[in-house]
């Protein structure tokens, strides 16, 4: 027999959440009054998502869009990267952050550095006024971009990331490699393009907004050089081969994805960054 999710049921679910009852308690309560588990979960998910969207809209926030997300719902220790098992070292819900262990082998880290080194120049950032690119004093590293799929190595890493975060290769920007020496840093910023900036409408014509980032650590500075999330006082250690994934479902500070590359104090830091767009990025 099919069970219908009525407006009254949806209101009851919202009331339970407002009263502070856990999702599990609400689910148990629905099951004991005869709801099928799958129907109950679907009712709760769609109701609470719709409620959050309504609240966000009422506050004038941009709408939420689908984002990449590793399949960590049942807390696996490892994820299948296709050609490699990748460890799940930790996660946060807000900001949405997943820390990945052993995304890259030591050989892959070295090969990326070797291929990038001769092509480095002072890092540019997207000029949000015009949509072009410019030198940015908040970003004192040296960098370069690979073309998507430009070598077997780059294509292999891109395919692995796409599988891990369940997002098409075609929606990724080319991998960027950055090199930081002591004293250099990338001050806290958001990776999405600010909807209020005049250049954003031009930038997002190609592939839509950025919705996720994967920062891969290719070398280990002796001190400093972590990736910080100042809104939540959290820092990811730059351990070679590991990576931090984070996503942002709307281009807004409510995602708490403000993040920076802390100053390198001793040694050098190399990273590779993959930014993910909403749609195919040609
Ligand atoms: O170097 C980093 O840890 C870092 C920090 C913030 C990289 C990026 N952002 C980035 O490439 O977007
Ligand atoms: Zn960033």
PDB file of C-alpha atoms and ligand atoms in Angstrom:
ATOM      1  CA  UNK A   1       0.000   0.000   0.000  1.00  0.00           C
ATOM      2  CA  UNK A   2       1.425   3.417  -0.923  1.00  0.00           C
ATOM      3  CA  UNK A   3       1.752   6.035   1.804  1.00  0.00           C
ATOM      4  CA  UNK A   4       1.113   9.697   1.019  1.00  0.00           C
ATOM      5  CA  UNK A   5       3.190  12.495   2.490  1.00  0.00           C
ATOM      6  CA  UNK A   6       0.614  15.130   3.440  1.00  0.00           C
ATOM      7  CA  UNK A   7       1.193  18.821   4.268  1.00  0.00           C
ATOM      8  CA  UNK A   8       0.192  17.951   7.856  1.00  0.00           C
ATOM      9  CA  UNK A   9       2.952  15.335   8.055  1.00  0.00           C
ATOM     10  CA  UNK A  10       5.478  17.827   6.676  1.00  0.00           C
ATOM     11  CA  UNK A  11       4.436  20.390   9.280  1.00  0.00           C
ATOM     12  CA  UNK A  12       4.764  17.768  12.010  1.00  0.00           C
ATOM     13  CA  UNK A  13       8.329  16.928  10.811  1.00  0.00           C
ATOM     14  CA  UNK A  14       9.322  20.613  10.874  1.00  0.00           C
ATOM     15  CA  UNK A  15       7.803  20.979  14.370  1.00  0.00           C
ATOM     16  CA  UNK A  16       9.796  17.967  15.627  1.00  0.00           C
ATOM     17  CA  UNK A  17      13.041  19.405  14.246  1.00  0.00           C
ATOM     18  CA  UNK A  18      12.238  22.818  15.768  1.00  0.00           C
ATOM     19  CA  UNK A  19      11.631  21.165  19.135  1.00  0.00           C
ATOM     20  CA  UNK A  20      15.153  19.738  18.932  1.00  0.00           C
ATOM     21  CA  UNK A  21      14.281  16.065  18.361  1.00  0.00           C
ATOM     22  CA  UNK A  22      17.032  14.182  16.518  1.00  0.00           C
ATOM     23  CA  UNK A  23      16.481  12.829  13.002  1.00  0.00           C
ATOM     24  CA  UNK A  24      16.785   9.321  14.392  1.00  0.00           C
ATOM     25  CA  UNK A  25      14.144   9.937  17.070  1.00  0.00           C
ATOM     26  CA  UNK A  26      11.723  11.349  14.484  1.00  0.00           C
ATOM     27  CA  UNK A  27      12.348   8.389  12.176  1.00  0.00           C
ATOM     28  CA  UNK A  28      11.715   5.882  15.009  1.00  0.00           C
ATOM     29  CA  UNK A  29       8.536   7.710  15.914  1.00  0.00           C
ATOM     30  CA  UNK A  30       7.283   7.597  12.310  1.00  0.00           C
ATOM     31  CA  UNK A  31       8.162   3.909  12.001  1.00  0.00           C
ATOM     32  CA  UNK A  32       6.283   3.036  15.169  1.00  0.00           C
ATOM     33  CA  UNK A  33       3.190   4.760  13.812  1.00  0.00           C
ATOM     34  CA  UNK A  34       3.361   2.538  10.750  1.00  0.00           C
ATOM     35  CA  UNK A  35       5.402   4.474   8.212  1.00  0.00           C
ATOM     36  CA  UNK A  36       7.611   2.509   5.881  1.00  0.00           C
ATOM     37  CA  UNK A  37      11.259   3.392   6.628  1.00  0.00           C
ATOM     38  CA  UNK A  38      12.159   4.481   3.061  1.00  0.00           C
ATOM     39  CA  UNK A  39       9.051   6.648   2.790  1.00  0.00           C
ATOM     40  CA  UNK A  40       9.752   8.184   6.206  1.00  0.00           C
ATOM     41  CA  UNK A  41      13.369   9.018   5.294  1.00  0.00           C
ATOM     42  CA  UNK A  42      12.298  10.544   1.979  1.00  0.00           C
ATOM     43  CA  UNK A  43       9.579  12.575   3.755  1.00  0.00           C
ATOM     44  CA  UNK A  44      12.040  13.884   6.338  1.00  0.00           C
ATOM     45  CA  UNK A  45      14.764  14.690   3.809  1.00  0.00           C
ATOM     46  CA  UNK A  46      12.535  16.478   1.324  1.00  0.00           C
ATOM     47  CA  UNK A  47      10.606  18.331   4.039  1.00  0.00           C
ATOM     48  CA  UNK A  48      13.662  19.602   5.899  1.00  0.00           C
ATOM     49  CA  UNK A  49      15.470  20.503   2.658  1.00  0.00           C
ATOM     50  CA  UNK A  50      12.401  22.445   1.469  1.00  0.00           C
ATOM     51  CA  UNK A  51      12.104  24.158   4.842  1.00  0.00           C
ATOM     52  CA  UNK A  52      15.774  25.207   4.821  1.00  0.00           C
ATOM     53  CA  UNK A  53      15.437  26.492   1.227  1.00  0.00           C
ATOM     54  CA  UNK A  54      12.397  28.567   2.227  1.00  0.00           C
ATOM     55  CA  UNK A  55      14.226  30.027   5.208  1.00  0.00           C
ATOM     56  CA  UNK A  56      17.284  30.792   3.086  1.00  0.00           C
ATOM     57  CA  UNK A  57      15.132  32.513   0.468  1.00  0.00           C
ATOM     58  CA  UNK A  58      13.380  34.554   3.159  1.00  0.00           C
ATOM     59  CA  UNK A  59      16.805  35.758   4.336  1.00  0.00           C
ATOM     60  CA  UNK A  60      17.722  36.790   0.795  1.00  0.00           C
ATOM     61  CA  UNK A  61      20.351  34.074   0.286  1.00  0.00           C
ATOM     62  CA  UNK A  62      21.074  32.734  -3.202  1.00  0.00           C
ATOM     63  CA  UNK A  63      19.417  29.344  -3.861  1.00  0.00           C
ATOM     64  CA  UNK A  64      21.295  26.135  -2.996  1.00  0.00           C
ATOM     65  CA  UNK A  65      22.506  24.003  -5.918  1.00  0.00           C
ATOM     66  CA  UNK A  66      23.728  20.376  -6.089  1.00  0.00           C
ATOM     67  CA  UNK A  67      27.374  19.976  -5.079  1.00  0.00           C
ATOM     68  CA  UNK A  68      30.011  17.228  -5.302  1.00  0.00           C
ATOM     69  CA  UNK A  69      29.972  14.900  -2.300  1.00  0.00           C
ATOM     70  CA  UNK A  70      32.041  11.821  -1.465  1.00  0.00           C
ATOM     71  CA  UNK A  71      29.935   8.809  -0.458  1.00  0.00           C
ATOM     72  CA  UNK A  72      30.671   8.944   3.268  1.00  0.00           C
ATOM     73  CA  UNK A  73      27.104   8.548   4.550  1.00  0.00           C
ATOM     74  CA  UNK A  74      27.849   5.258   6.323  1.00  0.00           C
ATOM     75  CA  UNK A  75      31.285   6.367   7.565  1.00  0.00           C
ATOM     76  CA  UNK A  76      33.585   4.161   5.452  1.00  0.00           C
ATOM     77  CA  UNK A  77      37.274   4.128   6.387  1.00  0.00           C
ATOM     78  CA  UNK A  78      38.214   4.015   2.672  1.00  0.00           C
ATOM     79  CA  UNK A  79      36.684   5.235  -0.578  1.00  0.00           C
ATOM     80  CA  UNK A  80      37.215   3.588  -3.955  1.00  0.00           C
ATOM     81  CA  UNK A  81      39.146   5.959  -6.215  1.00  0.00           C
ATOM     82  CA  UNK A  82      39.043   3.418  -9.061  1.00  0.00           C
ATOM     83  CA  UNK A  83      42.790   2.792  -9.265  1.00  0.00           C
ATOM     84  CA  UNK A  84      43.491   3.545  -5.590  1.00  0.00           C
ATOM     85  CA  UNK A  85      41.867   3.233  -2.154  1.00  0.00           C
ATOM     86  CA  UNK A  86      41.685   6.620  -0.463  1.00  0.00           C
ATOM     87  CA  UNK A  87      41.278   6.999   3.301  1.00  0.00           C
ATOM     88  CA  UNK A  88      38.601   9.177   4.905  1.00  0.00           C
ATOM     89  CA  UNK A  89      40.502  10.889   7.730  1.00  0.00           C
ATOM     90  CA  UNK A  90      37.749  13.173   8.976  1.00  0.00           C
ATOM     91  CA  UNK A  91      34.824  15.347   8.018  1.00  0.00           C
ATOM     92  CA  UNK A  92      32.849  18.408   9.063  1.00  0.00           C
ATOM     93  CA  UNK A  93      29.224  19.165   8.200  1.00  0.00           C
ATOM     94  CA  UNK A  94      29.452  22.990   8.242  1.00  0.00           C
ATOM     95  CA  UNK A  95      31.569  23.959   6.407  1.00  0.00           C
ATOM     96  CA  UNK A  96      31.243  20.764   4.381  1.00  0.00           C
ATOM     97  CA  UNK A  97      34.792  19.420   4.547  1.00  0.00           C
ATOM     98  CA  UNK A  98      36.157  15.900   3.996  1.00  0.00           C
ATOM     99  CA  UNK A  99      39.833  15.140   4.597  1.00  0.00           C
ATOM    100  CA  UNK A 100      41.251  12.465   2.302  1.00  0.00           C
ATOM    101  CA  UNK A 101      44.345  10.389   3.075  1.00  0.00           C
ATOM    102  CA  UNK A 102      46.576   9.040   0.308  1.00  0.00           C
ATOM    103  CA  UNK A 103      44.692  10.587  -2.596  1.00  0.00           C
ATOM    104  CA  UNK A 104      48.057  10.759  -4.415  1.00  0.00           C
ATOM    105  CA  UNK A 105      51.126   8.502  -4.262  1.00  0.00           C
ATOM    106  CA  UNK A 106      54.540  10.031  -3.496  1.00  0.00           C
ATOM    107  CA  UNK A 107      55.509   9.403  -7.143  1.00  0.00           C
ATOM    108  CA  UNK A 108      52.437  11.283  -8.372  1.00  0.00           C
ATOM    109  CA  UNK A 109      53.255  14.222  -6.065  1.00  0.00           C
ATOM    110  CA  UNK A 110      56.831  14.346  -7.385  1.00  0.00           C
ATOM    111  CA  UNK A 111      55.719  14.029 -11.012  1.00  0.00           C
ATOM    112  CA  UNK A 112      53.210  16.890 -10.651  1.00  0.00           C
ATOM    113  CA  UNK A 113      55.886  19.127  -9.098  1.00  0.00           C
ATOM    114  CA  UNK A 114      58.407  18.225 -11.833  1.00  0.00           C
ATOM    115  CA  UNK A 115      55.905  18.962 -14.603  1.00  0.00           C
ATOM    116  CA  UNK A 116      54.780  22.227 -12.989  1.00  0.00           C
ATOM    117  CA  UNK A 117      58.146  23.683 -11.905  1.00  0.00           C
ATOM    118  CA  UNK A 118      59.337  24.983 -15.300  1.00  0.00           C
ATOM    119  CA  UNK A 119      55.928  26.579 -15.949  1.00  0.00           C
ATOM    120  CA  UNK A 120      55.533  28.608 -12.705  1.00  0.00           C
ATOM    121  CA  UNK A 121      54.886  32.335 -12.556  1.00  0.00           C
ATOM    122  CA  UNK A 122      53.492  34.749  -9.918  1.00  0.00           C
ATOM    123  CA  UNK A 123      49.992  33.544  -9.046  1.00  0.00           C
ATOM    124  CA  UNK A 124      47.077  35.453 -10.471  1.00  0.00           C
ATOM    125  CA  UNK A 125      43.517  35.461  -9.222  1.00  0.00           C
ATOM    126  CA  UNK A 126      40.329  36.059 -11.131  1.00  0.00           C
ATOM    127  CA  UNK A 127      39.669  39.810 -11.344  1.00  0.00           C
ATOM    128  CA  UNK A 128      36.130  39.963 -10.034  1.00  0.00           C
ATOM    129  CA  UNK A 129      35.589  43.487 -11.370  1.00  0.00           C
ATOM    130  CA  UNK A 130      36.239  42.537 -14.979  1.00  0.00           C
ATOM    131  CA  UNK A 131      36.326  38.715 -15.144  1.00  0.00           C
ATOM    132  CA  UNK A 132      39.996  38.784 -16.289  1.00  0.00           C
ATOM    133  CA  UNK A 133      42.997  37.832 -14.092  1.00  0.00           C
ATOM    134  CA  UNK A 134      45.349  39.925 -11.993  1.00  0.00           C
ATOM    135  CA  UNK A 135      48.239  39.808  -9.487  1.00  0.00           C
ATOM    136  CA  UNK A 136      46.811  39.708  -5.955  1.00  0.00           C
ATOM    137  CA  UNK A 137      48.842  40.782  -2.889  1.00  0.00           C
ATOM    138  CA  UNK A 138      46.864  38.296  -0.755  1.00  0.00           C
ATOM    139  CA  UNK A 139      48.329  35.477  -2.779  1.00  0.00           C
ATOM    140  CA  UNK A 140      52.119  35.503  -2.741  1.00  0.00           C
ATOM    141  CA  UNK A 141      52.721  32.010  -4.143  1.00  0.00           C
ATOM    142  CA  UNK A 142      53.914  31.031  -7.638  1.00  0.00           C
ATOM    143  CA  UNK A 143      51.593  28.957  -9.782  1.00  0.00           C
ATOM    144  CA  UNK A 144      50.584  27.399 -13.077  1.00  0.00           C
ATOM    145  CA  UNK A 145      47.559  25.629 -14.602  1.00  0.00           C
ATOM    146  CA  UNK A 146      47.518  22.270 -16.354  1.00  0.00           C
ATOM    147  CA  UNK A 147      45.006  21.811 -19.151  1.00  0.00           C
ATOM    148  CA  UNK A 148      42.365  19.267 -18.201  1.00  0.00           C
ATOM    149  CA  UNK A 149      43.577  15.836 -19.373  1.00  0.00           C
ATOM    150  CA  UNK A 150      46.819  17.271 -20.752  1.00  0.00           C
ATOM    151  CA  UNK A 151      48.913  14.238 -19.735  1.00  0.00           C
ATOM    152  CA  UNK A 152      48.273  10.669 -18.644  1.00  0.00           C
ATOM    153  CA  UNK A 153      49.191  11.691 -15.064  1.00  0.00           C
ATOM    154  CA  UNK A 154      46.798  14.654 -14.991  1.00  0.00           C
ATOM    155  CA  UNK A 155      43.968  12.621 -16.573  1.00  0.00           C
ATOM    156  CA  UNK A 156      44.494   9.780 -14.073  1.00  0.00           C
ATOM    157  CA  UNK A 157      44.273  12.123 -11.082  1.00  0.00           C
ATOM    158  CA  UNK A 158      41.246  13.908 -12.531  1.00  0.00           C
ATOM    159  CA  UNK A 159      39.425  10.604 -13.075  1.00  0.00           C
ATOM    160  CA  UNK A 160      40.201   9.540  -9.492  1.00  0.00           C
ATOM    161  CA  UNK A 161      38.886  12.815  -8.038  1.00  0.00           C
ATOM    162  CA  UNK A 162      35.740  12.664 -10.197  1.00  0.00           C
ATOM    163  CA  UNK A 163      34.966   9.193  -8.910  1.00  0.00           C
ATOM    164  CA  UNK A 164      35.688  10.058  -5.272  1.00  0.00           C
ATOM    165  CA  UNK A 165      33.543  13.155  -5.159  1.00  0.00           C
ATOM    166  CA  UNK A 166      30.948  11.870  -7.643  1.00  0.00           C
ATOM    167  CA  UNK A 167      31.231  14.854  -9.990  1.00  0.00           C
ATOM    168  CA  UNK A 168      31.925  14.783 -13.746  1.00  0.00           C
ATOM    169  CA  UNK A 169      35.520  15.295 -14.956  1.00  0.00           C
ATOM    170  CA  UNK A 170      34.069  17.772 -17.491  1.00  0.00           C
ATOM    171  CA  UNK A 171      32.892  20.068 -14.663  1.00  0.00           C
ATOM    172  CA  UNK A 172      36.431  20.510 -13.329  1.00  0.00           C
ATOM    173  CA  UNK A 173      38.763  23.399 -14.069  1.00  0.00           C
ATOM    174  CA  UNK A 174      42.321  22.447 -15.023  1.00  0.00           C
ATOM    175  CA  UNK A 175      44.487  21.511 -12.007  1.00  0.00           C
ATOM    176  CA  UNK A 176      46.411  24.455 -10.609  1.00  0.00           C
ATOM    177  CA  UNK A 177      49.803  23.904  -8.926  1.00  0.00           C
ATOM    178  CA  UNK A 178      51.071  26.439  -6.385  1.00  0.00           C
ATOM    179  CA  UNK A 179      54.498  26.759  -4.793  1.00  0.00           C
ATOM    180  CA  UNK A 180      54.957  28.607  -1.490  1.00  0.00           C
ATOM    181  CA  UNK A 181      58.298  29.589   0.089  1.00  0.00           C
ATOM    182  CA  UNK A 182      58.710  30.730   3.724  1.00  0.00           C
ATOM    183  CA  UNK A 183      56.700  33.874   4.368  1.00  0.00           C
ATOM    184  CA  UNK A 184      54.304  33.306   1.472  1.00  0.00           C
ATOM    185  CA  UNK A 185      50.631  32.591   2.027  1.00  0.00           C
ATOM    186  CA  UNK A 186      47.149  32.759   0.552  1.00  0.00           C
ATOM    187  CA  UNK A 187      45.018  34.960   2.813  1.00  0.00           C
ATOM    188  CA  UNK A 188      41.497  33.740   3.694  1.00  0.00           C
ATOM    189  CA  UNK A 189      39.015  33.967   0.833  1.00  0.00           C
ATOM    190  CA  UNK A 190      36.061  32.142  -0.697  1.00  0.00           C
ATOM    191  CA  UNK A 191      36.598  30.094  -3.840  1.00  0.00           C
ATOM    192  CA  UNK A 192      33.146  30.888  -5.279  1.00  0.00           C
ATOM    193  CA  UNK A 193      32.691  34.055  -7.294  1.00  0.00           C
ATOM    194  CA  UNK A 194      30.923  36.810  -5.368  1.00  0.00           C
ATOM    195  CA  UNK A 195      27.512  37.376  -7.011  1.00  0.00           C
ATOM    196  CA  UNK A 196      27.754  41.074  -6.086  1.00  0.00           C
ATOM    197  CA  UNK A 197      30.940  41.626  -8.125  1.00  0.00           C
ATOM    198  CA  UNK A 198      30.400  42.979 -11.634  1.00  0.00           C
ATOM    199  CA  UNK A 199      32.729  40.450 -13.332  1.00  0.00           C
ATOM    200  CA  UNK A 200      30.937  37.383 -11.923  1.00  0.00           C
ATOM    201  CA  UNK A 201      28.237  37.154 -14.592  1.00  0.00           C
ATOM    202  CA  UNK A 202      30.985  36.907 -17.253  1.00  0.00           C
ATOM    203  CA  UNK A 203      33.010  34.360 -15.278  1.00  0.00           C
ATOM    204  CA  UNK A 204      30.067  32.003 -14.636  1.00  0.00           C
ATOM    205  CA  UNK A 205      29.034  31.905 -18.317  1.00  0.00           C
ATOM    206  CA  UNK A 206      31.730  29.257 -18.591  1.00  0.00           C
ATOM    207  CA  UNK A 207      30.558  26.288 -16.468  1.00  0.00           C
ATOM    208  CA  UNK A 208      28.505  28.132 -13.847  1.00  0.00           C
ATOM    209  CA  UNK A 209      29.624  28.816 -10.288  1.00  0.00           C
ATOM    210  CA  UNK A 210      32.382  27.003  -8.464  1.00  0.00           C
ATOM    211  CA  UNK A 211      30.726  24.546  -6.053  1.00  0.00           C
ATOM    212  CA  UNK A 212      33.685  22.608  -4.646  1.00  0.00           C
ATOM    213  CA  UNK A 213      37.458  22.537  -4.162  1.00  0.00           C
ATOM    214  CA  UNK A 214      40.039  19.793  -3.715  1.00  0.00           C
ATOM    215  CA  UNK A 215      43.413  20.976  -2.370  1.00  0.00           C
ATOM    216  CA  UNK A 216      46.072  18.248  -2.692  1.00  0.00           C
ATOM    217  CA  UNK A 217      49.313  18.482  -0.735  1.00  0.00           C
ATOM    218  CA  UNK A 218      52.359  17.571  -2.833  1.00  0.00           C
ATOM    219  CA  UNK A 219      55.135  18.337  -0.331  1.00  0.00           C
ATOM    220  CA  UNK A 220      55.504  18.832   3.404  1.00  0.00           C
ATOM    221  CA  UNK A 221      56.714  22.146   4.775  1.00  0.00           C
ATOM    222  CA  UNK A 222      58.450  21.596   8.138  1.00  0.00           C
ATOM    223  CA  UNK A 223      56.335  24.287   9.809  1.00  0.00           C
ATOM    224  CA  UNK A 224      53.250  26.254   8.801  1.00  0.00           C
ATOM    225  CA  UNK A 225      51.415  26.044   5.491  1.00  0.00           C
ATOM    226  CA  UNK A 226      48.184  24.375   6.640  1.00  0.00           C
ATOM    227  CA  UNK A 227      44.820  25.160   5.082  1.00  0.00           C
ATOM    228  CA  UNK A 228      42.774  27.114   7.618  1.00  0.00           C
ATOM    229  CA  UNK A 229      39.002  27.566   7.962  1.00  0.00           C
ATOM    230  CA  UNK A 230      38.884  30.629  10.239  1.00  0.00           C
ATOM    231  CA  UNK A 231      35.096  30.618  10.773  1.00  0.00           C
ATOM    232  CA  UNK A 232      35.373  27.300  12.602  1.00  0.00           C
ATOM    233  CA  UNK A 233      38.950  27.623  13.930  1.00  0.00           C
ATOM    234  CA  UNK A 234      39.988  24.533  11.983  1.00  0.00           C
ATOM    235  CA  UNK A 235      43.221  23.803  10.139  1.00  0.00           C
ATOM    236  CA  UNK A 236      44.160  20.927   7.831  1.00  0.00           C
ATOM    237  CA  UNK A 237      47.807  19.808   8.032  1.00  0.00           C
ATOM    238  CA  UNK A 238      49.636  19.820   4.679  1.00  0.00           C
ATOM    239  CA  UNK A 239      50.575  16.129   4.692  1.00  0.00           C
ATOM    240  CA  UNK A 240      52.026  14.931   1.389  1.00  0.00           C
ATOM    241  CA  UNK A 241      49.572  12.842  -0.677  1.00  0.00           C
ATOM    242  CA  UNK A 242      46.577  13.923   1.434  1.00  0.00           C
ATOM    243  CA  UNK A 243      43.885  16.343   0.331  1.00  0.00           C
ATOM    244  CA  UNK A 244      41.086  18.468   1.704  1.00  0.00           C
ATOM    245  CA  UNK A 245      37.768  18.563  -0.136  1.00  0.00           C
ATOM    246  CA  UNK A 246      35.166  21.217   0.605  1.00  0.00           C
ATOM    247  CA  UNK A 247      31.922  22.248  -1.076  1.00  0.00           C
ATOM    248  CA  UNK A 248      29.649  25.270  -1.035  1.00  0.00           C
ATOM    249  CA  UNK A 249      26.034  24.885  -2.114  1.00  0.00           C
ATOM    250  CA  UNK A 250      25.488  28.614  -2.500  1.00  0.00           C
ATOM    251  CA  UNK A 251      27.948  31.473  -3.113  1.00  0.00           C
ATOM    252  CA  UNK A 252      27.483  32.848   0.376  1.00  0.00           C
ATOM    253  CA  UNK A 253      29.425  33.129   3.673  1.00  0.00           C
ATOM    254  CA  UNK A 254      26.712  30.993   5.355  1.00  0.00           C
ATOM    255  CA  UNK A 255      28.633  28.028   3.883  1.00  0.00           C
ATOM    256  CA  UNK A 256      31.473  28.923   6.298  1.00  0.00           C
ATOM    257  CA  UNK A 257      33.977  28.010   3.570  1.00  0.00           C
ATOM    258  CA  UNK A 258      36.223  30.995   4.206  1.00  0.00           C
ATOM    259  CA  UNK A 259      39.687  29.402   3.988  1.00  0.00           C
ATOM    260  CA  UNK A 260      43.327  30.341   3.525  1.00  0.00           C
ATOM    261  CA  UNK A 261      46.791  28.936   3.037  1.00  0.00           C
ATOM    262  CA  UNK A 262      48.585  29.781   6.296  1.00  0.00           C
ATOM    263  CA  UNK A 263      52.070  31.278   5.970  1.00  0.00           C
ATOM    264  CA  UNK A 264      54.834  28.755   5.427  1.00  0.00           C
ATOM    265  CA  UNK A 265      57.238  29.166   8.358  1.00  0.00           C
ATOM    266  CA  UNK A 266      59.922  26.663   7.401  1.00  0.00           C
ATOM    267  CA  UNK A 267      60.437  24.539   4.295  1.00  0.00           C
ATOM    268  CA  UNK A 268      58.413  24.758   1.109  1.00  0.00           C
ATOM    269  CA  UNK A 269      54.859  23.893   0.275  1.00  0.00           C
ATOM    270  CA  UNK A 270      53.507  22.608  -3.031  1.00  0.00           C
ATOM    271  CA  UNK A 271      49.798  22.047  -3.623  1.00  0.00           C
ATOM    272  CA  UNK A 272      47.576  21.131  -6.532  1.00  0.00           C
ATOM    273  CA  UNK A 273      44.042  22.555  -6.539  1.00  0.00           C
ATOM    274  CA  UNK A 274      41.055  21.269  -8.497  1.00  0.00           C
ATOM    275  CA  UNK A 275      38.023  23.583  -8.575  1.00  0.00           C
ATOM    276  CA  UNK A 276      34.651  22.119  -9.511  1.00  0.00           C
ATOM    277  CA  UNK A 277      31.951  23.959 -11.437  1.00  0.00           C
ATOM    278  CA  UNK A 278      28.195  23.417 -11.569  1.00  0.00           C
ATOM    279  CA  UNK A 279      28.297  22.386 -15.228  1.00  0.00           C
ATOM    280  CA  UNK A 280      30.715  21.405 -17.976  1.00  0.00           C
ATOM    281  CA  UNK A 281      33.705  23.765 -18.016  1.00  0.00           C
ATOM    282  CA  UNK A 282      34.977  24.025 -21.612  1.00  0.00           C
TER     283      UNK A 282
HETATM  284  O1  LIG B   1      47.450  26.543  -0.187  1.00  0.00           O
HETATM  285  C1  LIG B   1      46.387  26.361   0.379  1.00  0.00           C
HETATM  286  O2  LIG B   1      46.343  25.680   1.399  1.00  0.00           O
HETATM  287  C2  LIG B   1      45.178  27.002  -0.164  1.00  0.00           C
HETATM  288  C3  LIG B   1      44.419  27.735   0.682  1.00  0.00           C
HETATM  289  C4  LIG B   1      43.295  28.342   0.185  1.00  0.00           C
HETATM  290  C5  LIG B   1      44.792  26.903  -1.468  1.00  0.00           C
HETATM  291  C6  LIG B   1      43.637  27.542  -1.882  1.00  0.00           C
HETATM  292  N1  LIG B   1      42.884  28.244  -1.061  1.00  0.00           N
HETATM  293  C7  LIG B   1      43.133  27.458  -3.241  1.00  0.00           C
HETATM  294  O3  LIG B   1      43.901  26.981  -4.104  1.00  0.00           O
HETATM  295  O4  LIG B   1      41.975  27.876  -3.474  1.00  0.00           O
HETATM  296 ZN1  LIG B   2      40.961  28.815  -2.015  1.00  0.00          ZN
END
